Amino acid sequence: AQCAQESIYNLLPRLEEKPVKPPRYISTFRPSVKREVEKNKARWKTMGPAKVAVPSPKNFLQKHSKEPKLPARKKEQDSKKLPALSVPRRTDHPVMGIQSKKNFINTNAVAAITGLPKKPQPIYVDRRQGDKYLLETSGLVPKYIKKKDYGVTPKYVTQRNEEMKRAQKEYEAGILEHLKKRAMKQLSDEERRSLLQGLKKNWEEVYREFQGLSVEIDTIPKKIYKEKLESQMKQLEHDIEVIEKHKVIYIANE
C-alpha cells in the first residue's frame, strides 16, 4: 500500500478543476405567466365574490313570512251572494211588545187529561242488587226475526246467482261447440286403403335404406343411424298392423 502511494506523479502540484455548470434553463413563457399571475392574484384572496352586498336592516325576517299564502279570490267568487243565515245578526233587534192571549195553564191541563199515558220502557235486571238496563237494546227482544224481509234473500245475492248461472251456461255451451268441432270422424274404406298403402310404401323405403347399410358397423354415427331406421320400421309395422286389424277407424276432426 505504501509503494502504491509513492509515485513521481504525486510530487507534481495538481490544479483543482471546478465543474462548469450549464446555463440555467429559463422558459420562454415566463413573462406571460408572470403577467397572468399578477393579473389574477387579487381574485383568489377571498372565498366567493370580492364585494358582497350588505343586507338592509329594513328587510328583516318577519313572522309567518315563509308560510304558504292562499291565492287571491277571483271576481266571480266575490260576486256570489252569501247564503242566508238562520242565526240572527248582531245588528238585528228582537220584536218587542207582542203579547199572547193563550192560557197555558188550561192548555196544559187539557193536554194532560186527554193525552195517553206514557208506557214505561221495558227493563231487565241481571241480579237482585244489580242495575237496570233497557230491554230493547240488550238483544233479548226478538225484533229482527219479526221483520217483513227476515229470511228473504237479498236482491244483490239473487242477481249474482243468476249471473253465475248464466256464465256457467255460456261456458258449457262453448265447451259443447268446441267438442262438436273436434268430433271424431270415421275414415272411409278408400281413405283407409290409401293410408295403408302409404304406410307400406314408407316401410319399403326405410327397409331399402336399412338394406343399404354396411355390413360392419364400426362407428358411432353408423350405429345411431341403424337404431333410428330400426325404430322407424317398428313404428310403421305397428301402425300397419293396427289399421289391418281394425276395419272401422275414427280420427279427430281438427
PDB file of C-alpha atoms in Angstrom:
ATOM      1  CA  ALA A   1       0.000   0.000   0.000  1.00  0.00           C
ATOM      2  CA  GLN A   2       2.873   2.389   0.792  1.00  0.00           C
ATOM      3  CA  CYS A   3       4.576   1.616  -2.521  1.00  0.00           C
ATOM      4  CA  ALA A   4       1.385   2.377  -4.359  1.00  0.00           C
ATOM      5  CA  GLN A   5       1.134   5.809  -2.677  1.00  0.00           C
ATOM      6  CA  GLU A   6       4.711   6.789  -3.500  1.00  0.00           C
ATOM      7  CA  SER A   7       4.747   7.974  -7.091  1.00  0.00           C
ATOM      8  CA  ILE A   8       6.553  10.638  -9.079  1.00  0.00           C
ATOM      9  CA  TYR A   9       3.293  11.996 -10.294  1.00  0.00           C
ATOM     10  CA  ASN A  10       2.294  12.716  -6.725  1.00  0.00           C
ATOM     11  CA  LEU A  11       5.173  15.203  -6.402  1.00  0.00           C
ATOM     12  CA  LEU A  12       3.724  17.498  -9.085  1.00  0.00           C
ATOM     13  CA  PRO A  13       1.217  20.063  -7.837  1.00  0.00           C
ATOM     14  CA  ARG A  14      -2.300  19.434  -9.101  1.00  0.00           C
ATOM     15  CA  LEU A  15      -4.744  22.097 -10.165  1.00  0.00           C
ATOM     16  CA  GLU A  16      -8.278  21.690  -8.875  1.00  0.00           C
ATOM     17  CA  GLU A  17     -10.696  21.791 -11.790  1.00  0.00           C
ATOM     18  CA  LYS A  18     -14.066  23.210 -10.930  1.00  0.00           C
ATOM     19  CA  PRO A  19     -17.002  21.699 -12.844  1.00  0.00           C
ATOM     20  CA  VAL A  20     -18.564  24.139 -15.268  1.00  0.00           C
ATOM     21  CA  LYS A  21     -22.337  24.456 -14.698  1.00  0.00           C
ATOM     22  CA  PRO A  22     -24.574  24.623 -17.751  1.00  0.00           C
ATOM     23  CA  PRO A  23     -26.612  27.798 -18.211  1.00  0.00           C
ATOM     24  CA  ARG A  24     -29.840  27.918 -16.222  1.00  0.00           C
ATOM     25  CA  TYR A  25     -32.967  26.991 -18.170  1.00  0.00           C
ATOM     26  CA  ILE A  26     -35.461  29.795 -18.477  1.00  0.00           C
ATOM     27  CA  SER A  27     -38.824  29.189 -20.094  1.00  0.00           C
ATOM     28  CA  THR A  28     -39.849  31.374 -22.973  1.00  0.00           C
ATOM     29  CA  PHE A  29     -43.369  31.681 -21.422  1.00  0.00           C
ATOM     30  CA  ARG A  30     -42.035  33.120 -18.172  1.00  0.00           C
ATOM     31  CA  PRO A  31     -43.033  36.756 -18.786  1.00  0.00           C
ATOM     32  CA  SER A  32     -46.564  35.826 -19.931  1.00  0.00           C
ATOM     33  CA  VAL A  33     -47.012  33.581 -16.875  1.00  0.00           C
ATOM     34  CA  LYS A  34     -45.848  36.388 -14.580  1.00  0.00           C
ATOM     35  CA  ARG A  35     -48.336  38.766 -16.168  1.00  0.00           C
ATOM     36  CA  GLU A  36     -51.239  36.290 -15.731  1.00  0.00           C
ATOM     37  CA  VAL A  37     -50.300  35.639 -12.096  1.00  0.00           C
ATOM     38  CA  GLU A  38     -50.178  39.360 -11.325  1.00  0.00           C
ATOM     39  CA  LYS A  39     -53.449  39.883 -13.169  1.00  0.00           C
ATOM     40  CA  ASN A  40     -55.435  37.132 -11.336  1.00  0.00           C
ATOM     41  CA  LYS A  41     -53.723  37.437  -7.988  1.00  0.00           C
ATOM     42  CA  ALA A  42     -56.377  39.600  -6.309  1.00  0.00           C
ATOM     43  CA  ARG A  43     -59.280  37.280  -7.255  1.00  0.00           C
ATOM     44  CA  TRP A  44     -58.038  34.408  -5.103  1.00  0.00           C
ATOM     45  CA  LYS A  45     -57.704  36.385  -1.881  1.00  0.00           C
ATOM     46  CA  THR A  46     -61.303  35.748  -0.716  1.00  0.00           C
ATOM     47  CA  MET A  47     -63.797  32.862  -0.738  1.00  0.00           C
ATOM     48  CA  GLY A  48     -66.544  33.971  -3.098  1.00  0.00           C
ATOM     49  CA  PRO A  49     -67.057  37.388  -4.662  1.00  0.00           C
ATOM     50  CA  ALA A  50     -64.766  40.189  -3.505  1.00  0.00           C
ATOM     51  CA  LYS A  51     -67.617  42.613  -2.789  1.00  0.00           C
ATOM     52  CA  VAL A  52     -70.807  41.355  -1.088  1.00  0.00           C
ATOM     53  CA  ALA A  53     -73.924  43.478  -0.884  1.00  0.00           C
ATOM     54  CA  VAL A  54     -74.759  44.181   2.744  1.00  0.00           C
ATOM     55  CA  PRO A  55     -78.417  43.392   3.545  1.00  0.00           C
ATOM     56  CA  SER A  56     -80.609  46.298   4.524  1.00  0.00           C
ATOM     57  CA  PRO A  57     -81.774  46.350   8.186  1.00  0.00           C
ATOM     58  CA  LYS A  58     -85.327  47.021   6.964  1.00  0.00           C
ATOM     59  CA  ASN A  59     -85.540  43.615   5.204  1.00  0.00           C
ATOM     60  CA  PHE A  60     -85.532  41.523   8.383  1.00  0.00           C
ATOM     61  CA  LEU A  61     -87.332  38.158   8.650  1.00  0.00           C
ATOM     62  CA  GLN A  62     -90.907  38.756   9.728  1.00  0.00           C
ATOM     63  CA  LYS A  63     -93.303  36.397  11.444  1.00  0.00           C
ATOM     64  CA  HIS A  64     -95.285  33.995   9.163  1.00  0.00           C
ATOM     65  CA  SER A  65     -93.481  35.400   6.113  1.00  0.00           C
ATOM     66  CA  LYS A  66     -92.384  31.942   4.879  1.00  0.00           C
ATOM     67  CA  GLU A  67     -95.795  30.272   5.278  1.00  0.00           C
ATOM     68  CA  PRO A  68     -97.692  29.418   2.045  1.00  0.00           C
ATOM     69  CA  LYS A  69    -100.259  32.025   1.128  1.00  0.00           C
ATOM     70  CA  LEU A  70    -103.664  31.310  -0.385  1.00  0.00           C
ATOM     71  CA  PRO A  71    -104.301  32.539  -3.911  1.00  0.00           C
ATOM     72  CA  ALA A  72    -106.249  35.739  -4.327  1.00  0.00           C
ATOM     73  CA  ARG A  73    -110.001  35.399  -4.669  1.00  0.00           C
ATOM     74  CA  LYS A  74    -111.453  35.691  -8.135  1.00  0.00           C
ATOM     75  CA  LYS A  75    -114.047  38.287  -9.063  1.00  0.00           C
ATOM     76  CA  GLU A  76    -116.641  35.603  -9.758  1.00  0.00           C
ATOM     77  CA  GLN A  77    -116.392  34.327  -6.196  1.00  0.00           C
ATOM     78  CA  ASP A  78    -116.646  37.843  -4.822  1.00  0.00           C
ATOM     79  CA  SER A  79    -119.798  38.490  -6.823  1.00  0.00           C
ATOM     80  CA  LYS A  80    -121.594  35.465  -5.397  1.00  0.00           C
ATOM     81  CA  LYS A  81    -124.039  36.252  -2.649  1.00  0.00           C
ATOM     82  CA  LEU A  82    -123.577  34.697   0.742  1.00  0.00           C
ATOM     83  CA  PRO A  83    -126.241  32.175   1.819  1.00  0.00           C
ATOM     84  CA  ALA A  84    -128.952  33.384   4.153  1.00  0.00           C
ATOM     85  CA  LEU A  85    -128.088  32.743   7.789  1.00  0.00           C
ATOM     86  CA  SER A  86    -130.628  31.179  10.129  1.00  0.00           C
ATOM     87  CA  VAL A  87    -128.910  32.795  13.101  1.00  0.00           C
ATOM     88  CA  PRO A  88    -129.926  36.420  13.708  1.00  0.00           C
ATOM     89  CA  ARG A  89    -127.306  39.030  13.027  1.00  0.00           C
ATOM     90  CA  ARG A  90    -125.686  41.145  15.672  1.00  0.00           C
ATOM     91  CA  THR A  91    -127.408  44.259  14.390  1.00  0.00           C
ATOM     92  CA  ASP A  92    -130.911  42.693  14.403  1.00  0.00           C
ATOM     93  CA  HIS A  93    -133.240  43.738  17.244  1.00  0.00           C
ATOM     94  CA  PRO A  94    -135.970  41.487  18.681  1.00  0.00           C
ATOM     95  CA  VAL A  95    -139.588  42.421  18.149  1.00  0.00           C
ATOM     96  CA  MET A  96    -140.939  43.965  21.348  1.00  0.00           C
ATOM     97  CA  GLY A  97    -144.457  44.422  22.679  1.00  0.00           C
ATOM     98  CA  ILE A  98    -146.079  41.204  21.355  1.00  0.00           C
ATOM     99  CA  GLN A  99    -148.413  39.596  23.918  1.00  0.00           C
ATOM    100  CA  SER A 100    -150.198  36.229  23.597  1.00  0.00           C
ATOM    101  CA  LYS A 101    -153.773  35.645  24.885  1.00  0.00           C
ATOM    102  CA  LYS A 102    -153.249  31.874  25.175  1.00  0.00           C
ATOM    103  CA  ASN A 103    -153.998  30.343  28.588  1.00  0.00           C
ATOM    104  CA  PHE A 104    -151.101  27.987  29.036  1.00  0.00           C
ATOM    105  CA  ILE A 105    -152.457  26.561  32.324  1.00  0.00           C
ATOM    106  CA  ASN A 106    -155.736  25.392  30.792  1.00  0.00           C
ATOM    107  CA  THR A 107    -153.956  24.141  27.645  1.00  0.00           C
ATOM    108  CA  ASN A 108    -151.506  22.059  29.664  1.00  0.00           C
ATOM    109  CA  ALA A 109    -154.336  20.679  31.855  1.00  0.00           C
ATOM    110  CA  VAL A 110    -156.381  19.626  28.799  1.00  0.00           C
ATOM    111  CA  ALA A 111    -153.334  18.019  27.195  1.00  0.00           C
ATOM    112  CA  ALA A 112    -152.589  16.089  30.398  1.00  0.00           C
ATOM    113  CA  ILE A 113    -156.201  14.846  30.713  1.00  0.00           C
ATOM    114  CA  THR A 114    -156.762  13.864  27.097  1.00  0.00           C
ATOM    115  CA  GLY A 115    -153.262  12.591  26.409  1.00  0.00           C
ATOM    116  CA  LEU A 116    -152.396   8.899  26.503  1.00  0.00           C
ATOM    117  CA  PRO A 117    -150.293   7.783  29.433  1.00  0.00           C
ATOM    118  CA  LYS A 118    -146.692   7.010  28.650  1.00  0.00           C
ATOM    119  CA  LYS A 119    -145.823   3.356  28.684  1.00  0.00           C
ATOM    120  CA  PRO A 120    -142.855   2.502  30.858  1.00  0.00           C
ATOM    121  CA  GLN A 121    -139.832   1.285  28.947  1.00  0.00           C
ATOM    122  CA  PRO A 122    -139.208  -2.440  29.483  1.00  0.00           C
ATOM    123  CA  ILE A 123    -136.079  -3.027  31.535  1.00  0.00           C
ATOM    124  CA  TYR A 124    -134.216  -6.005  32.890  1.00  0.00           C
ATOM    125  CA  VAL A 125    -132.001  -6.585  35.890  1.00  0.00           C
ATOM    126  CA  ASP A 126    -129.214  -9.094  35.754  1.00  0.00           C
ATOM    127  CA  ARG A 127    -129.193  -9.740  39.523  1.00  0.00           C
ATOM    128  CA  ARG A 128    -131.117  -8.835  42.635  1.00  0.00           C
ATOM    129  CA  GLN A 129    -128.894  -5.941  43.646  1.00  0.00           C
ATOM    130  CA  GLY A 130    -127.911  -5.130  40.028  1.00  0.00           C
ATOM    131  CA  ASP A 131    -128.514  -2.071  37.901  1.00  0.00           C
ATOM    132  CA  LYS A 132    -131.390  -1.654  35.485  1.00  0.00           C
ATOM    133  CA  TYR A 133    -130.833  -1.825  31.722  1.00  0.00           C
ATOM    134  CA  LEU A 134    -133.122  -1.220  28.755  1.00  0.00           C
ATOM    135  CA  LEU A 135    -134.543  -4.451  27.368  1.00  0.00           C
ATOM    136  CA  GLU A 136    -134.776  -3.251  23.768  1.00  0.00           C
ATOM    137  CA  THR A 137    -131.043  -2.638  23.326  1.00  0.00           C
ATOM    138  CA  SER A 138    -129.997  -5.766  25.228  1.00  0.00           C
ATOM    139  CA  GLY A 139    -130.539  -8.181  22.323  1.00  0.00           C
ATOM    140  CA  LEU A 140    -133.034 -10.306  24.246  1.00  0.00           C
ATOM    141  CA  VAL A 141    -136.036  -8.962  22.305  1.00  0.00           C
ATOM    142  CA  PRO A 142    -136.538 -10.889  19.026  1.00  0.00           C
ATOM    143  CA  LYS A 143    -137.296  -7.819  16.906  1.00  0.00           C
ATOM    144  CA  TYR A 144    -135.158  -8.770  13.895  1.00  0.00           C
ATOM    145  CA  ILE A 145    -136.899 -12.094  13.231  1.00  0.00           C
ATOM    146  CA  LYS A 146    -140.247 -10.306  13.157  1.00  0.00           C
ATOM    147  CA  LYS A 147    -139.258  -8.086  10.249  1.00  0.00           C
ATOM    148  CA  LYS A 148    -141.118  -8.442   6.952  1.00  0.00           C
ATOM    149  CA  ASP A 149    -137.941  -9.153   4.985  1.00  0.00           C
ATOM    150  CA  TYR A 150    -136.478 -11.564   7.557  1.00  0.00           C
ATOM    151  CA  GLY A 151    -135.118 -14.678   5.868  1.00  0.00           C
ATOM    152  CA  VAL A 152    -135.621 -13.227   2.375  1.00  0.00           C
ATOM    153  CA  THR A 153    -132.600 -13.473   0.091  1.00  0.00           C
ATOM    154  CA  PRO A 154    -131.285 -10.008  -0.793  1.00  0.00           C
ATOM    155  CA  LYS A 155    -131.675  -8.799  -4.350  1.00  0.00           C
ATOM    156  CA  TYR A 156    -127.935  -8.478  -4.971  1.00  0.00           C
ATOM    157  CA  VAL A 157    -127.429 -12.135  -3.959  1.00  0.00           C
ATOM    158  CA  THR A 158    -130.142 -13.387  -6.339  1.00  0.00           C
ATOM    159  CA  GLN A 159    -128.755 -11.183  -9.119  1.00  0.00           C
ATOM    160  CA  ARG A 160    -125.251 -12.533  -8.536  1.00  0.00           C
ATOM    161  CA  ASN A 161    -126.529 -16.137  -8.567  1.00  0.00           C
ATOM    162  CA  GLU A 162    -128.326 -15.523 -11.865  1.00  0.00           C
ATOM    163  CA  GLU A 163    -125.163 -14.044 -13.383  1.00  0.00           C
ATOM    164  CA  MET A 164    -123.141 -17.070 -12.204  1.00  0.00           C
ATOM    165  CA  LYS A 165    -125.702 -19.480 -13.720  1.00  0.00           C
ATOM    166  CA  ARG A 166    -125.709 -17.538 -16.987  1.00  0.00           C
ATOM    167  CA  ALA A 167    -121.920 -17.588 -17.126  1.00  0.00           C
ATOM    168  CA  GLN A 168    -121.894 -21.345 -16.395  1.00  0.00           C
ATOM    169  CA  LYS A 169    -124.364 -21.993 -19.206  1.00  0.00           C
ATOM    170  CA  GLU A 170    -122.296 -19.922 -21.644  1.00  0.00           C
ATOM    171  CA  TYR A 171    -119.169 -21.834 -20.617  1.00  0.00           C
ATOM    172  CA  GLU A 172    -120.870 -25.217 -21.081  1.00  0.00           C
ATOM    173  CA  ALA A 173    -122.253 -24.156 -24.472  1.00  0.00           C
ATOM    174  CA  GLY A 174    -118.768 -23.078 -25.567  1.00  0.00           C
ATOM    175  CA  ILE A 175    -117.294 -26.415 -24.481  1.00  0.00           C
ATOM    176  CA  LEU A 176    -120.006 -28.350 -26.373  1.00  0.00           C
ATOM    177  CA  GLU A 177    -119.381 -26.307 -29.501  1.00  0.00           C
ATOM    178  CA  HIS A 178    -115.641 -26.906 -29.186  1.00  0.00           C
ATOM    179  CA  LEU A 179    -116.217 -30.652 -28.784  1.00  0.00           C
ATOM    180  CA  LYS A 180    -118.509 -30.684 -31.805  1.00  0.00           C
ATOM    181  CA  LYS A 181    -115.816 -29.018 -33.872  1.00  0.00           C
ATOM    182  CA  ARG A 182    -113.286 -31.613 -32.721  1.00  0.00           C
ATOM    183  CA  ALA A 183    -115.686 -34.555 -33.047  1.00  0.00           C
ATOM    184  CA  MET A 184    -114.403 -37.922 -34.222  1.00  0.00           C
ATOM    185  CA  LYS A 185    -114.571 -38.585 -37.947  1.00  0.00           C
ATOM    186  CA  GLN A 186    -114.842 -42.073 -39.437  1.00  0.00           C
ATOM    187  CA  LEU A 187    -112.434 -42.959 -42.212  1.00  0.00           C
ATOM    188  CA  SER A 188    -113.962 -44.339 -45.377  1.00  0.00           C
ATOM    189  CA  ASP A 189    -112.746 -47.589 -46.973  1.00  0.00           C
ATOM    190  CA  GLU A 190    -110.953 -45.698 -49.718  1.00  0.00           C
ATOM    191  CA  GLU A 191    -109.143 -43.403 -47.247  1.00  0.00           C
ATOM    192  CA  ARG A 192    -108.231 -46.408 -45.085  1.00  0.00           C
ATOM    193  CA  ARG A 193    -106.850 -48.257 -48.128  1.00  0.00           C
ATOM    194  CA  SER A 194    -104.794 -45.254 -49.281  1.00  0.00           C
ATOM    195  CA  LEU A 195    -103.441 -44.725 -45.747  1.00  0.00           C
ATOM    196  CA  LEU A 196    -102.418 -48.392 -45.533  1.00  0.00           C
ATOM    197  CA  GLN A 197    -100.681 -48.230 -48.916  1.00  0.00           C
ATOM    198  CA  GLY A 198     -98.796 -45.079 -47.896  1.00  0.00           C
ATOM    199  CA  LEU A 199     -97.565 -46.737 -44.680  1.00  0.00           C
ATOM    200  CA  LYS A 200     -96.391 -49.806 -46.556  1.00  0.00           C
ATOM    201  CA  LYS A 201     -94.613 -47.624 -49.115  1.00  0.00           C
ATOM    202  CA  ASN A 202     -92.837 -45.757 -46.312  1.00  0.00           C
ATOM    203  CA  TRP A 203     -91.833 -49.084 -44.728  1.00  0.00           C
ATOM    204  CA  GLU A 204     -90.354 -50.277 -48.036  1.00  0.00           C
ATOM    205  CA  GLU A 205     -88.312 -47.069 -48.384  1.00  0.00           C
ATOM    206  CA  VAL A 206     -86.976 -47.352 -44.825  1.00  0.00           C
ATOM    207  CA  TYR A 207     -86.227 -51.077 -45.379  1.00  0.00           C
ATOM    208  CA  ARG A 208     -84.347 -50.255 -48.573  1.00  0.00           C
ATOM    209  CA  GLU A 209     -82.181 -47.770 -46.666  1.00  0.00           C
ATOM    210  CA  PHE A 210     -81.639 -50.380 -43.927  1.00  0.00           C
ATOM    211  CA  GLN A 211     -80.505 -52.935 -46.519  1.00  0.00           C
ATOM    212  CA  GLY A 212     -78.039 -50.423 -47.944  1.00  0.00           C
ATOM    213  CA  LEU A 213     -76.130 -50.164 -44.644  1.00  0.00           C
ATOM    214  CA  SER A 214     -72.588 -51.518 -44.473  1.00  0.00           C
ATOM    215  CA  VAL A 215     -72.068 -54.965 -43.009  1.00  0.00           C
ATOM    216  CA  GLU A 216     -69.608 -53.782 -40.360  1.00  0.00           C
ATOM    217  CA  ILE A 217     -70.927 -51.058 -38.019  1.00  0.00           C
ATOM    218  CA  ASP A 218     -67.662 -49.698 -36.656  1.00  0.00           C
ATOM    219  CA  THR A 219     -68.509 -46.021 -35.927  1.00  0.00           C
ATOM    220  CA  ILE A 220     -70.945 -44.323 -33.594  1.00  0.00           C
ATOM    221  CA  PRO A 221     -72.846 -42.379 -36.332  1.00  0.00           C
ATOM    222  CA  LYS A 222     -73.467 -45.661 -38.227  1.00  0.00           C
ATOM    223  CA  LYS A 223     -74.775 -47.275 -35.054  1.00  0.00           C
ATOM    224  CA  ILE A 224     -77.100 -44.311 -34.315  1.00  0.00           C
ATOM    225  CA  TYR A 225     -78.407 -44.304 -37.905  1.00  0.00           C
ATOM    226  CA  LYS A 226     -79.066 -48.071 -37.772  1.00  0.00           C
ATOM    227  CA  GLU A 227     -81.028 -47.737 -34.492  1.00  0.00           C
ATOM    228  CA  LYS A 228     -83.045 -44.855 -35.981  1.00  0.00           C
ATOM    229  CA  LEU A 229     -84.037 -46.944 -39.032  1.00  0.00           C
ATOM    230  CA  GLU A 230     -84.966 -49.911 -36.820  1.00  0.00           C
ATOM    231  CA  SER A 231     -87.227 -47.729 -34.604  1.00  0.00           C
ATOM    232  CA  GLN A 232     -88.935 -46.257 -37.716  1.00  0.00           C
ATOM    233  CA  MET A 233     -89.560 -49.738 -39.153  1.00  0.00           C
ATOM    234  CA  LYS A 234     -91.023 -50.964 -35.835  1.00  0.00           C
ATOM    235  CA  GLN A 235     -93.355 -47.965 -35.628  1.00  0.00           C
ATOM    236  CA  LEU A 236     -94.527 -48.416 -39.245  1.00  0.00           C
ATOM    237  CA  GLU A 237     -95.108 -52.150 -38.693  1.00  0.00           C
ATOM    238  CA  HIS A 238     -97.166 -51.385 -35.580  1.00  0.00           C
ATOM    239  CA  ASP A 239     -99.300 -48.799 -37.442  1.00  0.00           C
ATOM    240  CA  ILE A 240     -99.868 -51.195 -40.395  1.00  0.00           C
ATOM    241  CA  GLU A 241    -100.898 -53.972 -38.023  1.00  0.00           C
ATOM    242  CA  VAL A 242    -103.384 -51.694 -36.199  1.00  0.00           C
ATOM    243  CA  ILE A 243    -105.017 -50.487 -39.437  1.00  0.00           C
ATOM    244  CA  GLU A 244    -105.246 -54.019 -40.864  1.00  0.00           C
ATOM    245  CA  LYS A 245    -106.729 -55.345 -37.627  1.00  0.00           C
ATOM    246  CA  HIS A 246    -109.480 -52.689 -37.281  1.00  0.00           C
ATOM    247  CA  LYS A 247    -111.861 -52.189 -40.156  1.00  0.00           C
ATOM    248  CA  VAL A 248    -113.509 -49.047 -38.680  1.00  0.00           C
ATOM    249  CA  ILE A 249    -111.163 -46.195 -37.733  1.00  0.00           C
ATOM    250  CA  TYR A 250    -112.065 -42.813 -36.167  1.00  0.00           C
ATOM    251  CA  ILE A 251    -109.821 -39.755 -36.202  1.00  0.00           C
ATOM    252  CA  ALA A 252    -110.155 -36.342 -34.552  1.00  0.00           C
ATOM    253  CA  ASN A 253    -111.694 -33.727 -36.841  1.00  0.00           C
ATOM    254  CA  GLU A 254    -109.168 -30.879 -36.443  1.00  0.00           C
TER     255      GLU A 254
END
